[in-house]
Coordinates of C-alpha atoms and ligand atoms in Angstrom, one line a residue:
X1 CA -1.8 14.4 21.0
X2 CA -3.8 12.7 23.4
X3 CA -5.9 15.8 23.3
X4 CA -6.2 16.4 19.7
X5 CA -7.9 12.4 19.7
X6 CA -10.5 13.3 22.6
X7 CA -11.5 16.2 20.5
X8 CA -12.0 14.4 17.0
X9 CA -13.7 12.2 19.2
X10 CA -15.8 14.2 21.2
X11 CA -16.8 16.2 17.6
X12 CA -17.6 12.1 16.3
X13 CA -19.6 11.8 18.9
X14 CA -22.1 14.9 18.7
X15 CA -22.0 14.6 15.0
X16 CA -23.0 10.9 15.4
X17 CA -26.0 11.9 17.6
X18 CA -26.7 15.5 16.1
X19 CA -27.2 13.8 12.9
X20 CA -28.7 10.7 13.8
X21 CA -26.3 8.0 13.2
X22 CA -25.5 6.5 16.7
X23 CA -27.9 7.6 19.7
X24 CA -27.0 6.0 23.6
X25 CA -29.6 3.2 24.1
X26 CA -32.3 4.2 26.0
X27 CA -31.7 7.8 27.0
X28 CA -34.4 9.5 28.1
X29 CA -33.3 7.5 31.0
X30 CA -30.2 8.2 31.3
X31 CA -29.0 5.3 28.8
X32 CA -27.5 2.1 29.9
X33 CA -23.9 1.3 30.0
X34 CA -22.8 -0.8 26.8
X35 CA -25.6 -1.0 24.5
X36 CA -26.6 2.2 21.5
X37 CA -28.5 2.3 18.9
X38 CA -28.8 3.5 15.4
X39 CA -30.2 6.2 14.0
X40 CA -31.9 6.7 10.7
X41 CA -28.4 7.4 9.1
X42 CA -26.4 4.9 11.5
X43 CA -28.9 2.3 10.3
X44 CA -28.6 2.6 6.5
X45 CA -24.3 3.2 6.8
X46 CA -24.3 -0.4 9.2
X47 CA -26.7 -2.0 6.7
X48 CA -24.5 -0.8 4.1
X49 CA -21.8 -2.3 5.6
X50 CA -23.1 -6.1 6.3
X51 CA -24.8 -5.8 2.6
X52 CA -21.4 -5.5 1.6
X53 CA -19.7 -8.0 3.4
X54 CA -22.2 -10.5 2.3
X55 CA -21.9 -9.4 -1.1
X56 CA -18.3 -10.1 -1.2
X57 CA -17.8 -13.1 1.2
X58 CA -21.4 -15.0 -0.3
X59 CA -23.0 -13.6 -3.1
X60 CA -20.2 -13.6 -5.3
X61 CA -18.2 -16.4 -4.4
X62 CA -19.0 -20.1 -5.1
X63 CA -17.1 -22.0 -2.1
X64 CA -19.2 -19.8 0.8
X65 CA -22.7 -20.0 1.9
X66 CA -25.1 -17.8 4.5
X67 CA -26.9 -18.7 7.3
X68 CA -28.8 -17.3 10.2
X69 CA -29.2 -19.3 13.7
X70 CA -30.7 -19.1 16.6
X71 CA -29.3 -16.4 19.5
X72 CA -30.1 -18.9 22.1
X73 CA -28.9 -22.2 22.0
X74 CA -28.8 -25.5 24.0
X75 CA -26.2 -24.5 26.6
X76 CA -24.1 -27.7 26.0
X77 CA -22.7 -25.7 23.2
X78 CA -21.1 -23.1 25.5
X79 CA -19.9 -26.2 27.5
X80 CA -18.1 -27.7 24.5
X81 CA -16.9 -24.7 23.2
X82 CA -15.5 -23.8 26.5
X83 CA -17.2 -20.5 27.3
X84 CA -18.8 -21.9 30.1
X85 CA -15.4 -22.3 31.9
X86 CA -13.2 -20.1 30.5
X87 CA -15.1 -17.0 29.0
X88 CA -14.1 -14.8 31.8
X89 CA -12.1 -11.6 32.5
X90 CA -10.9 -10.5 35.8
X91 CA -12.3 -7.9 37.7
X92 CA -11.7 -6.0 40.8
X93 CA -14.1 -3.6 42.6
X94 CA -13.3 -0.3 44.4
X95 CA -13.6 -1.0 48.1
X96 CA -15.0 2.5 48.2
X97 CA -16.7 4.1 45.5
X98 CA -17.6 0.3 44.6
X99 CA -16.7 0.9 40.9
X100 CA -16.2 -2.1 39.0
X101 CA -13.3 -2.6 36.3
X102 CA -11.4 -5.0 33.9
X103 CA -8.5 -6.1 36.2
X104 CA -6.3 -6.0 33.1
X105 CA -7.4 -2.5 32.4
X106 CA -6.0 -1.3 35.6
X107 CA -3.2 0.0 36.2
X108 CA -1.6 1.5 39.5
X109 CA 1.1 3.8 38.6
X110 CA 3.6 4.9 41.2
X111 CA 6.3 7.9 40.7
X112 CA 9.2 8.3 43.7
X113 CA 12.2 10.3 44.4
X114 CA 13.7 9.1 47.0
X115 CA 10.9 8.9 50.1
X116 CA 8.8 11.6 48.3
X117 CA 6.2 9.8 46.7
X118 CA 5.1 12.6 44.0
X119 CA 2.2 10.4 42.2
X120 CA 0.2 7.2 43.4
X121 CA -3.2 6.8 41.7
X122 CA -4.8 4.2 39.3
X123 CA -5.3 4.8 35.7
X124 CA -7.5 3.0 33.2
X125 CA -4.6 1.7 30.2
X126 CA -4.3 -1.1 27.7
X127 CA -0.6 -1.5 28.7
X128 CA 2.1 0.0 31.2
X129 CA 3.5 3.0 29.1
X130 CA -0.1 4.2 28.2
X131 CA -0.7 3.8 32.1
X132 CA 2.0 6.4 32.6
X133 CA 1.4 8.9 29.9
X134 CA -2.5 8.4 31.3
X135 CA -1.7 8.8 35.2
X136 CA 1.2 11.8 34.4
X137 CA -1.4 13.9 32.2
X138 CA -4.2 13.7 34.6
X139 CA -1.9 15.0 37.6
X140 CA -2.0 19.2 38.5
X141 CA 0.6 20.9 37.4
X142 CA 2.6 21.0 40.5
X143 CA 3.3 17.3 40.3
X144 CA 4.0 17.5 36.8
X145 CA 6.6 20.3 37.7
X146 CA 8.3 17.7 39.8
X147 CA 8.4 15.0 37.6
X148 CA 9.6 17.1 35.1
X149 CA 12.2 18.3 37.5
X150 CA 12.6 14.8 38.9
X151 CA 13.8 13.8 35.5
X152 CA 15.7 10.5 35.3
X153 CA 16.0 10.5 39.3
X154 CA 12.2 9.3 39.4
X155 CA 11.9 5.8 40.2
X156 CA 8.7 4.7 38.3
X157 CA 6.8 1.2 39.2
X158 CA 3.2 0.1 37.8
X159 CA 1.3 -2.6 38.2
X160 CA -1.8 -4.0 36.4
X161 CA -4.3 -4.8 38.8
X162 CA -4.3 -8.4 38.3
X163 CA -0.8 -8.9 38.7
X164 CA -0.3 -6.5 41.6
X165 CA 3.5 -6.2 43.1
X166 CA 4.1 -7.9 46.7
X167 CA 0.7 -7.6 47.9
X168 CA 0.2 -4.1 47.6
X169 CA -3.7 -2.9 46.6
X170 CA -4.2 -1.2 43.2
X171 CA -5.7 2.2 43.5
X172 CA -9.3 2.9 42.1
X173 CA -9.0 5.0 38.7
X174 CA -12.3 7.1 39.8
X175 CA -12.0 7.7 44.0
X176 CA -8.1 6.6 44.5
X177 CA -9.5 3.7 46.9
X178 CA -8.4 0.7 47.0
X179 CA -9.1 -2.2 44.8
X180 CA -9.9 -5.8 45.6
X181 CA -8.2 -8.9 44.7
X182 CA -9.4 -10.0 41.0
X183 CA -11.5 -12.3 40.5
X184 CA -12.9 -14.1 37.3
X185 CA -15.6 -13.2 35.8
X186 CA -18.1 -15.2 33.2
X187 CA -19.1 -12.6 30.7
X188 CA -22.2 -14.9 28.9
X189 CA -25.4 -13.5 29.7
X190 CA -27.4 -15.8 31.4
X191 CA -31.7 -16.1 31.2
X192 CA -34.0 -19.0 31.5
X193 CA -35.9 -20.6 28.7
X194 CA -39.5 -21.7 29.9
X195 CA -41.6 -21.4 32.9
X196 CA -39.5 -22.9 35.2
X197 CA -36.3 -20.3 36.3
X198 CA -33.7 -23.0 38.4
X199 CA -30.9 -24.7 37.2
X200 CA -32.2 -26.6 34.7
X201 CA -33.8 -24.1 32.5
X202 CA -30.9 -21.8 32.5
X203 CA -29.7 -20.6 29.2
X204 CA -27.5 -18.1 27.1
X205 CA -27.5 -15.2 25.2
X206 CA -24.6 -16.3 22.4
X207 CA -21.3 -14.3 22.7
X208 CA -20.4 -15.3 19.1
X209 CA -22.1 -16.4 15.9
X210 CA -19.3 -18.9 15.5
X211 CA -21.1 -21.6 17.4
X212 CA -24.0 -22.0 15.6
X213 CA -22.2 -22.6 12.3
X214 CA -20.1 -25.4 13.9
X215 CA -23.0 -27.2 15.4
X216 CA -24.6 -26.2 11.0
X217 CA -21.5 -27.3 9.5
X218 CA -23.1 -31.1 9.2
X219 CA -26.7 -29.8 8.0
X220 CA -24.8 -27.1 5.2
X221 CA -23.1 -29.9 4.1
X222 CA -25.7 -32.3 3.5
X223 CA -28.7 -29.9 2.1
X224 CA -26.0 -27.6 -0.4
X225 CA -24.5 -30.6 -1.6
X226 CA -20.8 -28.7 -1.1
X227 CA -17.3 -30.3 -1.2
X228 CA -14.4 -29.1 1.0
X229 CA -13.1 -26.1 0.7
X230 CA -15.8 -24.8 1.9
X231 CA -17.5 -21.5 4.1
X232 CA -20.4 -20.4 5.9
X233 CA -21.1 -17.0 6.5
X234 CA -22.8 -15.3 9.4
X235 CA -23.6 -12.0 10.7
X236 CA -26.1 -11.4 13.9
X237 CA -26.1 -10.3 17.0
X238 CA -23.9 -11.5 20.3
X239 CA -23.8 -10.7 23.6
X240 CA -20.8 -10.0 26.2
X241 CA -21.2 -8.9 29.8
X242 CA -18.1 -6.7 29.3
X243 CA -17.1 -5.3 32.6
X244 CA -15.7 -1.8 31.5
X245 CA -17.8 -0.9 28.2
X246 CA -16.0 1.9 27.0
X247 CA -14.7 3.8 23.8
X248 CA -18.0 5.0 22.5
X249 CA -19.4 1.8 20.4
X250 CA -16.1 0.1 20.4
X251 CA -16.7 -2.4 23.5
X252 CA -20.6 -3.2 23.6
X253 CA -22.3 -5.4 25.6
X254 CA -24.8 -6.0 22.3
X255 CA -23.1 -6.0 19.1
X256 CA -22.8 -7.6 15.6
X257 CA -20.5 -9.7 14.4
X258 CA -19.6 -11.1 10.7
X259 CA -18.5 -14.4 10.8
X260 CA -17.2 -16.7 8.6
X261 CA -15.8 -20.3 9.3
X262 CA -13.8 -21.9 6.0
X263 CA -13.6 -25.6 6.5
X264 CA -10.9 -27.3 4.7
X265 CA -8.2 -30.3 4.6
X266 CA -5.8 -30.2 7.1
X267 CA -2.8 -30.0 4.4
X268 CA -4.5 -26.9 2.9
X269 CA -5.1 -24.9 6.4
X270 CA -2.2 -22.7 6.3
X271 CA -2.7 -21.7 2.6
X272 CA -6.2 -20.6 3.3
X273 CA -5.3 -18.5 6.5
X274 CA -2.8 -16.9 4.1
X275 CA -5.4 -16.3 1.6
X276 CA -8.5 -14.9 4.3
X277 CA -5.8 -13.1 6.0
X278 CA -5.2 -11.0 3.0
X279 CA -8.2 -10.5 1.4
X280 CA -10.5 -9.4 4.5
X281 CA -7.2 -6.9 5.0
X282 CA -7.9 -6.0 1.6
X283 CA -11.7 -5.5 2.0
X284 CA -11.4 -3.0 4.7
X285 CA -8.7 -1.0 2.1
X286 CA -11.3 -1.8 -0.8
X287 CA -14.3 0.1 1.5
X288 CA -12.2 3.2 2.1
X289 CA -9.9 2.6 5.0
X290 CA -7.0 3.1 2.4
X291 CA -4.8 5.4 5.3
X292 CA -1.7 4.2 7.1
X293 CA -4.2 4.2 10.4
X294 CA -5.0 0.2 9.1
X295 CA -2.9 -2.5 10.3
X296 CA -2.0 -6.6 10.3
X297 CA -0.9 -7.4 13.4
X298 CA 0.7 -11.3 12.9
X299 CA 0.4 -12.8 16.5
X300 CA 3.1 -14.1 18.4
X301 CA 3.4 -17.8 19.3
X302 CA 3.0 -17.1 22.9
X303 CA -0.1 -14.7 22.1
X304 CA -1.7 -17.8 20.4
X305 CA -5.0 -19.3 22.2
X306 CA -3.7 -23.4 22.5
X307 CA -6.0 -24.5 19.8
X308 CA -5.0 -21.7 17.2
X309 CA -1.8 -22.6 14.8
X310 CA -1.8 -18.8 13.5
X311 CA -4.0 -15.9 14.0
X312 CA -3.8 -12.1 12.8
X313 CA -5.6 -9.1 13.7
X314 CA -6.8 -6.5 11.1
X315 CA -6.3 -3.3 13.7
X316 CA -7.4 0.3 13.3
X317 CA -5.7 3.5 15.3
X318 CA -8.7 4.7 16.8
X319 CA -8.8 8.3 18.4
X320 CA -8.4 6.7 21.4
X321 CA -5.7 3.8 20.5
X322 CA -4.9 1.1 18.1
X323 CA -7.5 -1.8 18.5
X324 CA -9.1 -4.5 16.6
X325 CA -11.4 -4.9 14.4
X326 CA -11.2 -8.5 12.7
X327 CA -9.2 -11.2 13.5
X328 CA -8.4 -14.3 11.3
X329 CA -7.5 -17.6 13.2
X330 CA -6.2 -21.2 12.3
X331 CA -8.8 -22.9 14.3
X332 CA -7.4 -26.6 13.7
X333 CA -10.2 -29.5 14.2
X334 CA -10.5 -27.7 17.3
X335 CA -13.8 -27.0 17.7
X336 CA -15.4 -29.6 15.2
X337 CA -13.6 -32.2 17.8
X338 CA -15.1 -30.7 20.7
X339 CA -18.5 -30.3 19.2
X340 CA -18.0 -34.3 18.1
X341 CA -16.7 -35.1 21.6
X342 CA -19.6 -33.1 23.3
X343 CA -22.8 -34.3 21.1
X344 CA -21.8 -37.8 20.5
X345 CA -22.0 -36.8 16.4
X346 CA -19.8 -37.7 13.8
X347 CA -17.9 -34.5 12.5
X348 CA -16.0 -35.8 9.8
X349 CA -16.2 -35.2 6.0
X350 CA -16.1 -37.6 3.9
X351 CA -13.8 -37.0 0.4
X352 CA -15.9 -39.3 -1.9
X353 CA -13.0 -38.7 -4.8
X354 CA -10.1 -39.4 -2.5
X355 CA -11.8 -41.3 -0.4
X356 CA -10.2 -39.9 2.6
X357 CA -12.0 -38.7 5.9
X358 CA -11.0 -36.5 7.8
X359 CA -11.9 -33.6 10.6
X360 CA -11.3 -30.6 8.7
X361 CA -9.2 -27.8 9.9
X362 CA -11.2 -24.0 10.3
X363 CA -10.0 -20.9 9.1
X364 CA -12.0 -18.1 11.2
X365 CA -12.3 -14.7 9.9
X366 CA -14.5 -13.2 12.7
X367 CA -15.1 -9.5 12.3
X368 CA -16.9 -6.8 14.5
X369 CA -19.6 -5.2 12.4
X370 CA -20.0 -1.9 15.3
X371 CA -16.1 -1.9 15.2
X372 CA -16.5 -1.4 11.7
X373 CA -18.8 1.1 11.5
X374 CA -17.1 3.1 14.1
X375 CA -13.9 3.0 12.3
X376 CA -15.4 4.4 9.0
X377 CA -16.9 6.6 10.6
X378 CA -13.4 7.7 12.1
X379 CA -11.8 7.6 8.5
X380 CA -14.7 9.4 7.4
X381 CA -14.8 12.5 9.2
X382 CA -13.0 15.0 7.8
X383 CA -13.0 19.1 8.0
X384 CA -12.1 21.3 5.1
X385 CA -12.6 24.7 3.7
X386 CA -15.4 25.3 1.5
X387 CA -16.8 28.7 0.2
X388 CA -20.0 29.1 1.2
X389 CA -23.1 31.0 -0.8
X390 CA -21.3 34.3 -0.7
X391 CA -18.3 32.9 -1.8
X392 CA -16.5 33.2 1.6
X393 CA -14.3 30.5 2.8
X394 CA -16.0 28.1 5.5
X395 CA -14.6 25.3 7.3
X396 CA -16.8 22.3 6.4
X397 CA -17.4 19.0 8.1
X398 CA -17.6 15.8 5.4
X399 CA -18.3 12.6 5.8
X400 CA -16.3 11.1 3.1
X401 CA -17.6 7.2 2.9
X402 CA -17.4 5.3 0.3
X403 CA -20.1 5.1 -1.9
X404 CA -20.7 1.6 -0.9
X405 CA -21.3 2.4 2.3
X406 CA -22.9 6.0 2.0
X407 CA -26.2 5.9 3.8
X408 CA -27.5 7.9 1.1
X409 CA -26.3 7.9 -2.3
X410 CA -27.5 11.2 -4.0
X411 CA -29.9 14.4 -2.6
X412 CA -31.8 16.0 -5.1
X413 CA -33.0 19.9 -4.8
X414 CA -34.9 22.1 -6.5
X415 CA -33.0 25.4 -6.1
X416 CA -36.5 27.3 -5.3
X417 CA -40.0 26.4 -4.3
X418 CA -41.6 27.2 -7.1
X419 CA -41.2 27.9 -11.2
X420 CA -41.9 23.7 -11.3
X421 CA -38.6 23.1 -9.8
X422 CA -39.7 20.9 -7.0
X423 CA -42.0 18.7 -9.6
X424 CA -38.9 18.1 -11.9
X425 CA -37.0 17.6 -8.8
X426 CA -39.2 15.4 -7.1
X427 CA -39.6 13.2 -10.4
X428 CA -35.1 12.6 -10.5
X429 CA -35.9 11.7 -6.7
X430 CA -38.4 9.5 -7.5
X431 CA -36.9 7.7 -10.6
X432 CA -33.8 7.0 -7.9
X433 CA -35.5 5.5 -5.4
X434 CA -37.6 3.6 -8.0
X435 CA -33.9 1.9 -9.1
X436 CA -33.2 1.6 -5.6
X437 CA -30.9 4.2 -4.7
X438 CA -31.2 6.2 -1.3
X439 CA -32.1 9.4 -2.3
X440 CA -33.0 12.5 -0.5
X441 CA -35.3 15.4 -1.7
X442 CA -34.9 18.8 0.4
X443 CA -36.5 22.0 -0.7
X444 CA -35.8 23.8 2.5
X445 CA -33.5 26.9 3.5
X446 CA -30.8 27.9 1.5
X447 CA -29.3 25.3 -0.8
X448 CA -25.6 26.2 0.7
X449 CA -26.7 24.8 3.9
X450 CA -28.6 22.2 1.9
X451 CA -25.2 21.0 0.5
X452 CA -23.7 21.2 4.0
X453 CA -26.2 19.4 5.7
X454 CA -25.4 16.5 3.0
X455 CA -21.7 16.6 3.2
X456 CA -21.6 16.1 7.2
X457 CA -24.5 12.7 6.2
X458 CA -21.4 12.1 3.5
X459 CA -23.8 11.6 0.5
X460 CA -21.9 12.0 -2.4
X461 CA -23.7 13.6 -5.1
X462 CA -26.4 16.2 -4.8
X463 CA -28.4 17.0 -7.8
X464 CA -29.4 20.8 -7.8
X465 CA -32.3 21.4 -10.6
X466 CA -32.3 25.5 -11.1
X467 CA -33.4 28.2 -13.8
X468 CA -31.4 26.6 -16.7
X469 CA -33.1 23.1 -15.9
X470 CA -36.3 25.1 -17.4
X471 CA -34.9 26.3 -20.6
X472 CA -32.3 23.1 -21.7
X473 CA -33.5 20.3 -19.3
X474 CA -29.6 20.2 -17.4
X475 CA -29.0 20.0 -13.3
X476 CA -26.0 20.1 -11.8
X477 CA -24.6 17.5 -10.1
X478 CA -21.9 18.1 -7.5
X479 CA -19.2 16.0 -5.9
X480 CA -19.0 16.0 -2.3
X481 CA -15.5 15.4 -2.5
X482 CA -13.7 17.5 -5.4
X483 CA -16.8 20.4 -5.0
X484 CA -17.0 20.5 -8.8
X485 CA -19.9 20.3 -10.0
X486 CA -21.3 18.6 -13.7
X487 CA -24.0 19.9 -15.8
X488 CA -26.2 16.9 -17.5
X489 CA -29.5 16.1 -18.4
X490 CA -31.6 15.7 -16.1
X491 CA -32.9 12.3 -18.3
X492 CA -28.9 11.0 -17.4
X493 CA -28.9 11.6 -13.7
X494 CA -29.6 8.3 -12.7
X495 CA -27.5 6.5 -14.8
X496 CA -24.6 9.1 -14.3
X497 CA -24.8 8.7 -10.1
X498 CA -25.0 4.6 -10.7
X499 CA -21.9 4.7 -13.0
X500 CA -20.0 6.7 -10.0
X501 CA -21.2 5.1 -7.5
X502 CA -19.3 1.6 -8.5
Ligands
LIG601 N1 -15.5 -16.4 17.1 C1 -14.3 -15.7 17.4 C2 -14.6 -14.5 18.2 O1 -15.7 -14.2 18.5 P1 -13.4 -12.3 19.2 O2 -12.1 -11.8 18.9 O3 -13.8 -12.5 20.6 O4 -13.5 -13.7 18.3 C3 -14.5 -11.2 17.0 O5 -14.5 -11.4 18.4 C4 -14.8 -9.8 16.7 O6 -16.0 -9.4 17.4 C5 -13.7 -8.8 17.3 O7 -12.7 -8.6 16.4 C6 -14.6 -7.5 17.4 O8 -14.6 -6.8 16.1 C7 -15.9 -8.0 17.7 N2 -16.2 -7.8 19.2 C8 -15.8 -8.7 20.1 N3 -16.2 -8.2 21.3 C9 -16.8 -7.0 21.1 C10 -17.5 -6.1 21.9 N4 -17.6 -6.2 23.2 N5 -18.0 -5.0 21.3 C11 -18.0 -4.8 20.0 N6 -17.4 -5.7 19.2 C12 -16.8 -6.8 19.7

């Protein structure tokens, strides 16, 4: 199993990059830990993606509104948000090979039988039976034997590296050495604004979009003329100094985020968590994650953060394990109170029909827009059988997003170079892009591997103008999914690919 998920995502990842949708950032020397970037098809899928969510949480909705702030901010709003003192994670370092890792990603997992100690090494693992499956796998053979053997005589014990048992040193996942005592870790990226690089000019790079609608929400509500209920809507960039990035795009030090904050009345909080809850579930099923791999995780009281009265997490089972990608939180007056306390500003909204005034309560639906993209990509990939120009059976690799988020819509050929194909073609191609479609002309190579090329980018139509186009004015248009393939006017192609594509 655990095989079969490092393969689909080791054929991901060269498809990603052989195809231009996620390259490592900087390579051509040698990349840097925690940061990618997109690539001409990774661009248009991830702008696909934010187009969408704004669409649905802004555009069409009267109660929400956009906005766009600053990445830096004045660093008081780190101190009354609390990242300043308690945005760490705990790390340890390998005393030998000096590696650095998430303490609570550690784990040292021990197997005994009696005084023979078969396996003692440290495993990266999100929880103690993952540690176990991880540590038992990457031993030889001849331990495995003996575990195997051992049976239920094996006396297991692991420990996360953080919480390590009577003093004993974790072990280092990479060399075996031994690990440090953790220690916490701020994970804000710190520079200086200005000439001057001391103390009083330091700054940060924000690790959430949240912040800046809080310290907005007074500004919104004064310029838009809005009553409670009422949203803003963010997407940008943040910034975490993760200490393990890992899981291909999945844990970034740079990434996006799509944030929204719905202010309301206290009394109406817990409907309107209900309400976000289900619909950004729904929005991910809406954009094509429709398998059982999407989840709602409900948190448990004691997994609540102090200021949070409910929180849920929109998860996905990655190749590599379940994880999240949104979570939506019952704030309180949490962080309006803190920004109040902090700036000295008055937070409250006035109701100038009840005449009540209140702090209102925060719904958060705070998404990951990388985490997004990864998982339709994930969804996405697919391998089938498909004949090929001879007619024999091929397997194929299709990328099967939703038109929404296709990074190109339709991919228009003319079957040869010549016979005024390519001008007939070319005009379909350009009366597409003219409506503002993504459209693709190709006249090279075979148009087999012209169709393949397209259904490993996942565009879902491809308009094919041949002999017949000449005589009765027809292409065909063929479905990346189902394979068949319409003949219609060429005049209709446009309006036949928009119609679909809803
Ligand atoms: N304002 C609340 C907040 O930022 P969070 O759970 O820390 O909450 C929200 O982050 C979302 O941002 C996550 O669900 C995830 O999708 C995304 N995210 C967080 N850290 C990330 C990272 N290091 N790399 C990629 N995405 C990340």
């Amino acid at each position: 199993m655990a095989q079969e998920s490092n393969e689909l995502m080791d054929k991901l990842t060269a498809l990603c990059k052989r195809r231009g949708f996620i390259f490592q950032s900087s390579e051509i020397y040698g990349g840097i830990g925690g940061f990618w970037d997109y690539g001409p098809l990774g661009v248009e899928l991830k702008r696909n993606l934010k187009d969408a969510w704004w669409e649905d949480v802004v555009r069409r909705r009267d109660d929400v509104v956009g906005l766009d702030c600053s990445i830096i901010m004045n660093p008081k709003v780190w101190e009354a948000s609390g990242h300043v003192n308690n945005f760490n994670d705990p790390m340890v370092d390998c005393k030998g090979c000096k590696a650095r890792f998430r303490a609570d990603k550690v784990f040292t997992v021990i197997a005994r039988q009696g005084d023979n100690v078969h396996l003692h090494v440290g495993v990266e693992a999100d929880d103690d039976e993952s540690a176990r499956a991880a540590a038992t796998e990457g031993a030889n053979s001849k331990t495995r034997r003996r575990l195997e053997k051992g049976g239920d005589g094996i006396e297991w014990v692991s420990f996360r590296a953080d919480q390590t048992a009577d003093g004993q040193a974790g072990r280092c996942p990479k060399c075996g050495g031994e690990l440090t005592d953790a220690r916490k870790f701020n994970m804000m990226f710190k520079t200086f604004v200005g000439a001057m690089e001391d103390s009083t000019s330091v700054a940060y790079l924000r690790p959430e979009t949240a912040q800046g609608i809080f310290c907005n929400y007074k500004n919104v509500l004064d310029t838009s003329r809005m009553r409670m209920p009422m949203g803003i809507a963010q997407t940008g960039k943040s910034f975490r100094n993760e200490i393990n990035p890992r899981n291909y795009t999945f844990r970034s030090r740079e990434f996006e985020q799509m944030e929204i904050e719905f202010f309301c009345h206290p009394d109406e909080a817990d409907k309107w968590y209900k309400y976000w809850r289900d619909a950004r579930y729904q929005w991910y099923v809406n954009l094509g994650l429709t398998s059982s791999k999407l989840t709602l995780r409900n948190h448990e009281g004691s997994e609540l953060a102090h200021y949070a009265r409910a929180c849920a997490d929109i998860e996905y089972a990655f190749p590599f394990g379940v994880a999240e990608l949104e979570g939506v939180a019952n704030r309180t007056d949490f962080d309006l109170k803190k920004h109040q306390e902090f700036s000295g500003k008055d937070m409250t909204y006035f109701d100038d029909q009840t005449k009540e005034r209140y702090v209102p309560f925060v719904i958060e639906p705070s998404g990951g827009v990388d985490r997004a993209v990864l998982a339709f990509l994930c969804e996405a990939y697919t391998e089938d059988e498909a004949p090929d120009e001879k007619g024999k059976m091929q397997t194929r690799t299709v990328m099967r997003f939703h038109p929404r988020l296709a990074p190109t819509k339709v991919a228009v050929f003319p079957l040869v170079k010549k016979e005024g194909m390519p001008e007939i073609a070319r005009k379909i191609h350009g009366d597409c892009q003219s409506a503002g479609l993504a459209s693709f002309y190709d006249e090279k190579g075979a148009v087999g591997r012209r169709y393949r090329r397209q259904d490993e980018a996942g565009t879902p139509f491809c308009v094919t103008v041949d002999g017949q186009t000449l005589t009765d004015q027809t292409v065909t248009v063929r479905d990346r999914d189902s394979l068949t393939q319409d003949r219609i006017p060429a005049d209709n192609v446009l309006a036949y690919v928009q119609k679909r594509l809803k």
